[in-house]
Amino acid sequence: MEKHCGSMISHGSFIISLDFEMMWGVKDICTPEGYGQTNVKQVREVIERMLALFDKYDVRATFAAVGLLFFKDKTQALKNLPCRLPKYTRRFLSPFEDDYIANIDDRYADLYFASDIIDQLQKHPNIELATHTFSHYNCWADGQTAEDFEADIKAALVAAELFGIKAPKSIVFPRNNVADNYLDICKQYGITTYRGNARRFYARSSNAFVQLFQRFARFVDSYLNIGGSTSVNYNMLEGGEPANVPASRFLRPYNAKLGTFEPLKVRRIKNEILYAARNKELYHLWWHPHNFGNNVDENLNNLEQILKVYADCHKRYGMQSYTMSEFSNLINR
């Protein structure tokens, strides 16, 4: 990819992207009876209230949705599976093994299927609907192949088309497992943008110690400035397609046990947005809607504090809010 000349952009940029996955994103580590009730069940309320805040502060956002969410029920989902399925070495990662979809309890269907939310997002003028793959596909898992990934992406596009939704222009790789060798496949299907990983404390490694250190460093840096600002200088961005629109920071959910430190976390993000606005850089914040499902009021209060800072930076420094695809169009002009 060729480097983009960042001097063409004369203002700071603010991007929000959300990994919209509900139970599909946590099925291998959580249950619908547990996390499904404490967090996922509240996603509809969370999204409705987030959209109201986005409207209030004139903020645009990208929702990267798992394709299986587009269906009304498991019967419809089973009729539209990919033509080939990934054979992960760790079989529990796949929603296609052991008749997982067929065995979804009807009592918990609203944790897995969300065509009503998709319809709501589609009608919202400030929202970009992107893809989070069809099945919350794990690009780094042993056993899967590029052919499997391509089939999954094709199925995601078909799911969107069934509801009259235009093919997505952006992708967020599940669990941020960006697979550089799959980007050409994305481009083949009209995807022009992806969310790259943050540049600090996030590198692919098979070393368990390195992974643990990186997780710890990211956690501490969420509250205390040990890594500097996470905003991105435009001259570091890569043009071309699909364009990398790198993340800056994960908005961690409210934690009652760390309630004393919540102001530090919010202040950290607010200061980074201000820095990006003053220095004409990119700030890209992300999270999952289900992260806000527990302590809904506290999480949305934190978000509103952050959006107020963006609105002030827009007024004072001309900072602009973009969806992922809008920003990629900007850097590729």
mmCIF file of N, CA and C in Angstrom, residues 60-129:
data_model
loop_
_atom_site.group_PDB
_atom_site.id
_atom_site.type_symbol
_atom_site.label_atom_id
_atom_site.label_comp_id
_atom_site.label_asym_id
_atom_site.label_seq_id
_atom_site.Cartn_x
_atom_site.Cartn_y
_atom_site.Cartn_z
ATOM 1 N N ARG A 60 -21.101 10.626 14.016
ATOM 2 C CA ARG A 60 -21.315 9.516 13.101
ATOM 3 C C ARG A 60 -20.628 8.278 13.671
ATOM 4 N N ALA A 61 -21.104 7.089 13.291
ATOM 5 C CA ALA A 61 -20.522 5.866 13.849
ATOM 6 C C ALA A 61 -20.675 4.709 12.874
ATOM 7 N N THR A 62 -19.762 3.766 12.982
ATOM 8 C CA THR A 62 -19.797 2.542 12.180
ATOM 9 C C THR A 62 -20.163 1.371 13.076
ATOM 10 N N PHE A 63 -21.229 0.672 12.718
ATOM 11 C CA PHE A 63 -21.616 -0.555 13.412
ATOM 12 C C PHE A 63 -21.234 -1.733 12.531
ATOM 13 N N ALA A 64 -20.258 -2.529 12.984
ATOM 14 C CA ALA A 64 -19.836 -3.715 12.245
ATOM 15 C C ALA A 64 -20.617 -4.901 12.787
ATOM 16 N N ALA A 65 -21.548 -5.421 11.989
ATOM 17 C CA ALA A 65 -22.504 -6.418 12.466
ATOM 18 C C ALA A 65 -22.162 -7.816 11.964
ATOM 19 N N VAL A 66 -22.257 -8.785 12.845
ATOM 20 C CA VAL A 66 -22.148 -10.194 12.465
ATOM 21 C C VAL A 66 -23.325 -10.540 11.560
ATOM 22 N N GLY A 67 -23.060 -11.241 10.463
ATOM 23 C CA GLY A 67 -24.107 -11.546 9.496
ATOM 24 C C GLY A 67 -25.267 -12.341 10.062
ATOM 25 N N LEU A 68 -25.003 -13.232 11.011
ATOM 26 C CA LEU A 68 -26.068 -14.043 11.590
ATOM 27 C C LEU A 68 -27.105 -13.201 12.326
ATOM 28 N N LEU A 69 -26.741 -11.988 12.733
ATOM 29 C CA LEU A 69 -27.696 -11.115 13.410
ATOM 30 C C LEU A 69 -28.820 -10.653 12.482
ATOM 31 N N PHE A 70 -28.587 -10.698 11.173
ATOM 32 C CA PHE A 70 -29.552 -10.164 10.221
ATOM 33 C C PHE A 70 -30.816 -11.017 10.128
ATOM 34 N N PHE A 71 -30.759 -12.240 10.607
ATOM 35 C CA PHE A 71 -31.891 -13.144 10.443
ATOM 36 C C PHE A 71 -32.914 -12.981 11.558
ATOM 37 N N LYS A 72 -34.142 -13.394 11.237
ATOM 38 C CA LYS A 72 -35.230 -13.260 12.199
ATOM 39 C C LYS A 72 -35.253 -14.413 13.196
ATOM 40 N N ASP A 73 -34.730 -15.571 12.784
ATOM 41 C CA ASP A 73 -34.739 -16.726 13.670
ATOM 42 C C ASP A 73 -33.744 -17.760 13.159
ATOM 43 N N LYS A 74 -33.603 -18.859 13.908
ATOM 44 C CA LYS A 74 -32.617 -19.875 13.547
ATOM 45 C C LYS A 74 -32.999 -20.629 12.286
ATOM 46 N N THR A 75 -34.285 -20.727 11.991
ATOM 47 C CA THR A 75 -34.711 -21.408 10.762
ATOM 48 C C THR A 75 -34.190 -20.667 9.541
ATOM 49 N N GLN A 76 -34.333 -19.364 9.534
ATOM 50 C CA GLN A 76 -33.837 -18.557 8.426
ATOM 51 C C GLN A 76 -32.322 -18.598 8.358
ATOM 52 N N ALA A 77 -31.674 -18.583 9.515
ATOM 53 C CA ALA A 77 -30.213 -18.636 9.544
ATOM 54 C C ALA A 77 -29.700 -19.938 8.953
ATOM 55 N N LEU A 78 -30.322 -21.046 9.306
ATOM 56 C CA LEU A 78 -29.864 -22.358 8.822
ATOM 57 C C LEU A 78 -30.040 -22.508 7.311
ATOM 58 N N LYS A 79 -30.937 -21.742 6.736
ATOM 59 C CA LYS A 79 -31.149 -21.793 5.286
ATOM 60 C C LYS A 79 -30.131 -20.960 4.521
ATOM 61 N N ASN A 80 -29.329 -20.170 5.230
ATOM 62 C CA ASN A 80 -28.419 -19.236 4.555
ATOM 63 C C ASN A 80 -26.987 -19.350 5.068
ATOM 64 N N LEU A 81 -26.558 -20.548 5.412
ATOM 65 C CA LEU A 81 -25.199 -20.759 5.878
ATOM 66 C C LEU A 81 -24.210 -20.659 4.723
ATOM 67 N N PRO A 82 -22.949 -20.386 4.999
ATOM 68 C CA PRO A 82 -21.920 -20.349 3.938
ATOM 69 C C PRO A 82 -21.833 -21.691 3.216
ATOM 70 N N CYS A 83 -21.351 -21.639 1.986
ATOM 71 C CA CYS A 83 -21.249 -22.862 1.179
ATOM 72 C C CYS A 83 -20.167 -23.803 1.702
ATOM 73 N N ARG A 84 -19.230 -23.281 2.453
ATOM 74 C CA ARG A 84 -18.238 -24.105 3.136
ATOM 75 C C ARG A 84 -17.994 -23.510 4.518
ATOM 76 N N LEU A 85 -17.735 -24.379 5.479
ATOM 77 C CA LEU A 85 -17.629 -23.957 6.863
ATOM 78 C C LEU A 85 -16.208 -24.161 7.373
ATOM 79 N N PRO A 86 -15.728 -23.267 8.240
ATOM 80 C CA PRO A 86 -14.365 -23.405 8.756
ATOM 81 C C PRO A 86 -14.237 -24.633 9.659
ATOM 82 N N LYS A 87 -13.107 -25.293 9.565
ATOM 83 C CA LYS A 87 -12.824 -26.449 10.405
ATOM 84 C C LYS A 87 -11.742 -26.066 11.416
ATOM 85 N N TYR A 88 -12.140 -25.258 12.393
ATOM 86 C CA TYR A 88 -11.197 -24.854 13.410
ATOM 87 C C TYR A 88 -10.691 -26.076 14.181
ATOM 88 N N THR A 89 -9.409 -26.071 14.477
ATOM 89 C CA THR A 89 -8.871 -27.138 15.319
ATOM 90 C C THR A 89 -9.577 -27.160 16.664
ATOM 91 N N ARG A 90 -9.826 -25.973 17.210
ATOM 92 C CA ARG A 90 -10.613 -25.864 18.441
ATOM 93 C C ARG A 90 -12.078 -25.692 18.029
ATOM 94 N N ARG A 91 -12.782 -26.777 17.925
ATOM 95 C CA ARG A 91 -14.113 -26.818 17.324
ATOM 96 C C ARG A 91 -15.109 -25.896 18.002
ATOM 97 N N PHE A 92 -14.919 -25.642 19.302
ATOM 98 C CA PHE A 92 -15.885 -24.830 20.042
ATOM 99 C C PHE A 92 -15.927 -23.384 19.556
ATOM 100 N N LEU A 93 -14.926 -22.963 18.762
ATOM 101 C CA LEU A 93 -14.929 -21.597 18.227
ATOM 102 C C LEU A 93 -16.013 -21.403 17.165
ATOM 103 N N SER A 94 -16.451 -22.470 16.556
ATOM 104 C CA SER A 94 -17.377 -22.374 15.427
ATOM 105 C C SER A 94 -18.833 -22.489 15.872
ATOM 106 N N PRO A 95 -19.698 -21.621 15.357
ATOM 107 C CA PRO A 95 -21.134 -21.754 15.647
ATOM 108 C C PRO A 95 -21.796 -22.825 14.791
ATOM 109 N N PHE A 96 -21.025 -23.446 13.906
ATOM 110 C CA PHE A 96 -21.580 -24.448 13.003
ATOM 111 C C PHE A 96 -21.380 -25.876 13.501
ATOM 112 N N GLU A 97 -20.617 -26.048 14.561
ATOM 113 C CA GLU A 97 -20.344 -27.382 15.094
ATOM 114 C C GLU A 97 -21.428 -27.802 16.083
ATOM 115 N N ASP A 98 -21.631 -29.108 16.166
ATOM 116 C CA ASP A 98 -22.518 -29.709 17.175
ATOM 117 C C ASP A 98 -23.922 -29.124 17.143
ATOM 118 N N ASP A 99 -24.396 -28.768 15.946
ATOM 119 C CA ASP A 99 -25.758 -28.239 15.776
ATOM 120 C C ASP A 99 -26.054 -27.072 16.723
ATOM 121 N N TYR A 100 -25.037 -26.212 16.904
ATOM 122 C CA TYR A 100 -25.193 -25.109 17.857
ATOM 123 C C TYR A 100 -26.378 -24.225 17.489
ATOM 124 N N ILE A 101 -26.484 -23.844 16.227
ATOM 125 C CA ILE A 101 -27.565 -22.932 15.823
ATOM 126 C C ILE A 101 -28.927 -23.609 15.985
ATOM 127 N N ALA A 102 -29.025 -24.853 15.535
ATOM 128 C CA ALA A 102 -30.302 -25.571 15.637
ATOM 129 C C ALA A 102 -30.750 -25.742 17.078
ATOM 130 N N ASN A 103 -29.797 -25.787 17.994
ATOM 131 C CA ASN A 103 -30.118 -26.019 19.400
ATOM 132 C C ASN A 103 -30.315 -24.744 20.219
ATOM 133 N N ILE A 104 -30.302 -23.589 19.565
ATOM 134 C CA ILE A 104 -30.554 -22.346 20.310
ATOM 135 C C ILE A 104 -31.964 -22.388 20.899
ATOM 136 N N ASP A 105 -32.044 -22.193 22.192
ATOM 137 C CA ASP A 105 -33.323 -22.207 22.893
ATOM 138 C C ASP A 105 -34.149 -20.992 22.460
ATOM 139 N N ASP A 106 -35.398 -21.211 22.108
ATOM 140 C CA ASP A 106 -36.259 -20.111 21.659
ATOM 141 C C ASP A 106 -36.369 -19.002 22.702
ATOM 142 N N ARG A 107 -36.174 -19.349 23.976
ATOM 143 C CA ARG A 107 -36.252 -18.335 25.031
ATOM 144 C C ARG A 107 -35.139 -17.303 24.899
ATOM 145 N N TYR A 108 -34.054 -17.694 24.216
ATOM 146 C CA TYR A 108 -32.888 -16.813 24.103
ATOM 147 C C TYR A 108 -32.647 -16.336 22.666
ATOM 148 N N ALA A 109 -33.630 -16.518 21.805
ATOM 149 C CA ALA A 109 -33.447 -16.159 20.395
ATOM 150 C C ALA A 109 -33.098 -14.696 20.209
ATOM 151 N N ASP A 110 -33.633 -13.825 21.078
ATOM 152 C CA ASP A 110 -33.374 -12.394 20.912
ATOM 153 C C ASP A 110 -31.952 -12.015 21.282
ATOM 154 N N LEU A 111 -31.170 -12.948 21.806
ATOM 155 C CA LEU A 111 -29.756 -12.712 22.082
ATOM 156 C C LEU A 111 -28.889 -13.019 20.866
ATOM 157 N N TYR A 112 -29.472 -13.692 19.877
ATOM 158 C CA TYR A 112 -28.733 -14.148 18.699
ATOM 159 C C TYR A 112 -29.206 -13.496 17.393
ATOM 160 N N PHE A 113 -30.461 -13.142 17.330
ATOM 161 C CA PHE A 113 -31.028 -12.627 16.083
ATOM 162 C C PHE A 113 -31.596 -11.233 16.318
ATOM 163 N N ALA A 114 -31.263 -10.305 15.420
ATOM 164 C CA ALA A 114 -31.569 -8.891 15.680
ATOM 165 C C ALA A 114 -31.917 -8.144 14.408
ATOM 166 N N SER A 115 -32.755 -8.726 13.569
ATOM 167 C CA SER A 115 -33.136 -8.027 12.344
ATOM 168 C C SER A 115 -33.818 -6.695 12.649
ATOM 169 N N ASP A 116 -34.473 -6.613 13.818
ATOM 170 C CA ASP A 116 -35.124 -5.358 14.207
ATOM 171 C C ASP A 116 -34.098 -4.256 14.453
ATOM 172 N N ILE A 117 -32.968 -4.615 15.073
ATOM 173 C CA ILE A 117 -31.920 -3.617 15.315
ATOM 174 C C ILE A 117 -31.250 -3.235 13.997
ATOM 175 N N ILE A 118 -31.017 -4.218 13.144
ATOM 176 C CA ILE A 118 -30.409 -3.936 11.838
ATOM 177 C C ILE A 118 -31.268 -2.944 11.076
ATOM 178 N N ASP A 119 -32.574 -3.160 11.107
ATOM 179 C CA ASP A 119 -33.492 -2.245 10.423
ATOM 180 C C ASP A 119 -33.407 -0.846 11.014
ATOM 181 N N GLN A 120 -33.313 -0.744 12.332
ATOM 182 C CA GLN A 120 -33.188 0.543 13.005
ATOM 183 C C GLN A 120 -31.902 1.254 12.600
ATOM 184 N N LEU A 121 -30.797 0.522 12.564
ATOM 185 C CA LEU A 121 -29.512 1.120 12.194
ATOM 186 C C LEU A 121 -29.508 1.557 10.732
ATOM 187 N N GLN A 122 -30.117 0.726 9.886
ATOM 188 C CA GLN A 122 -30.142 1.034 8.450
ATOM 189 C C GLN A 122 -30.850 2.353 8.176
ATOM 190 N N LYS A 123 -31.844 2.680 8.973
ATOM 191 C CA LYS A 123 -32.636 3.887 8.761
ATOM 192 C C LYS A 123 -32.024 5.120 9.408
ATOM 193 N N HIS A 124 -30.957 4.921 10.167
ATOM 194 C CA HIS A 124 -30.359 6.039 10.894
ATOM 195 C C HIS A 124 -29.333 6.744 10.010
ATOM 196 N N PRO A 125 -29.484 8.030 9.755
ATOM 197 C CA PRO A 125 -28.653 8.721 8.756
ATOM 198 C C PRO A 125 -27.172 8.829 9.106
ATOM 199 N N ASN A 126 -26.820 8.776 10.386
ATOM 200 C CA ASN A 126 -25.420 8.972 10.772
ATOM 201 C C ASN A 126 -24.675 7.659 11.006
ATOM 202 N N ILE A 127 -25.284 6.534 10.597
ATOM 203 C CA ILE A 127 -24.713 5.226 10.895
ATOM 204 C C ILE A 127 -24.295 4.502 9.623
ATOM 205 N N GLU A 128 -23.074 3.967 9.642
ATOM 206 C CA GLU A 128 -22.614 3.068 8.587
ATOM 207 C C GLU A 128 -22.757 1.632 9.087
ATOM 208 N N LEU A 129 -23.416 0.790 8.290
ATOM 209 C CA LEU A 129 -23.488 -0.633 8.602
ATOM 210 C C LEU A 129 -22.324 -1.329 7.911
#
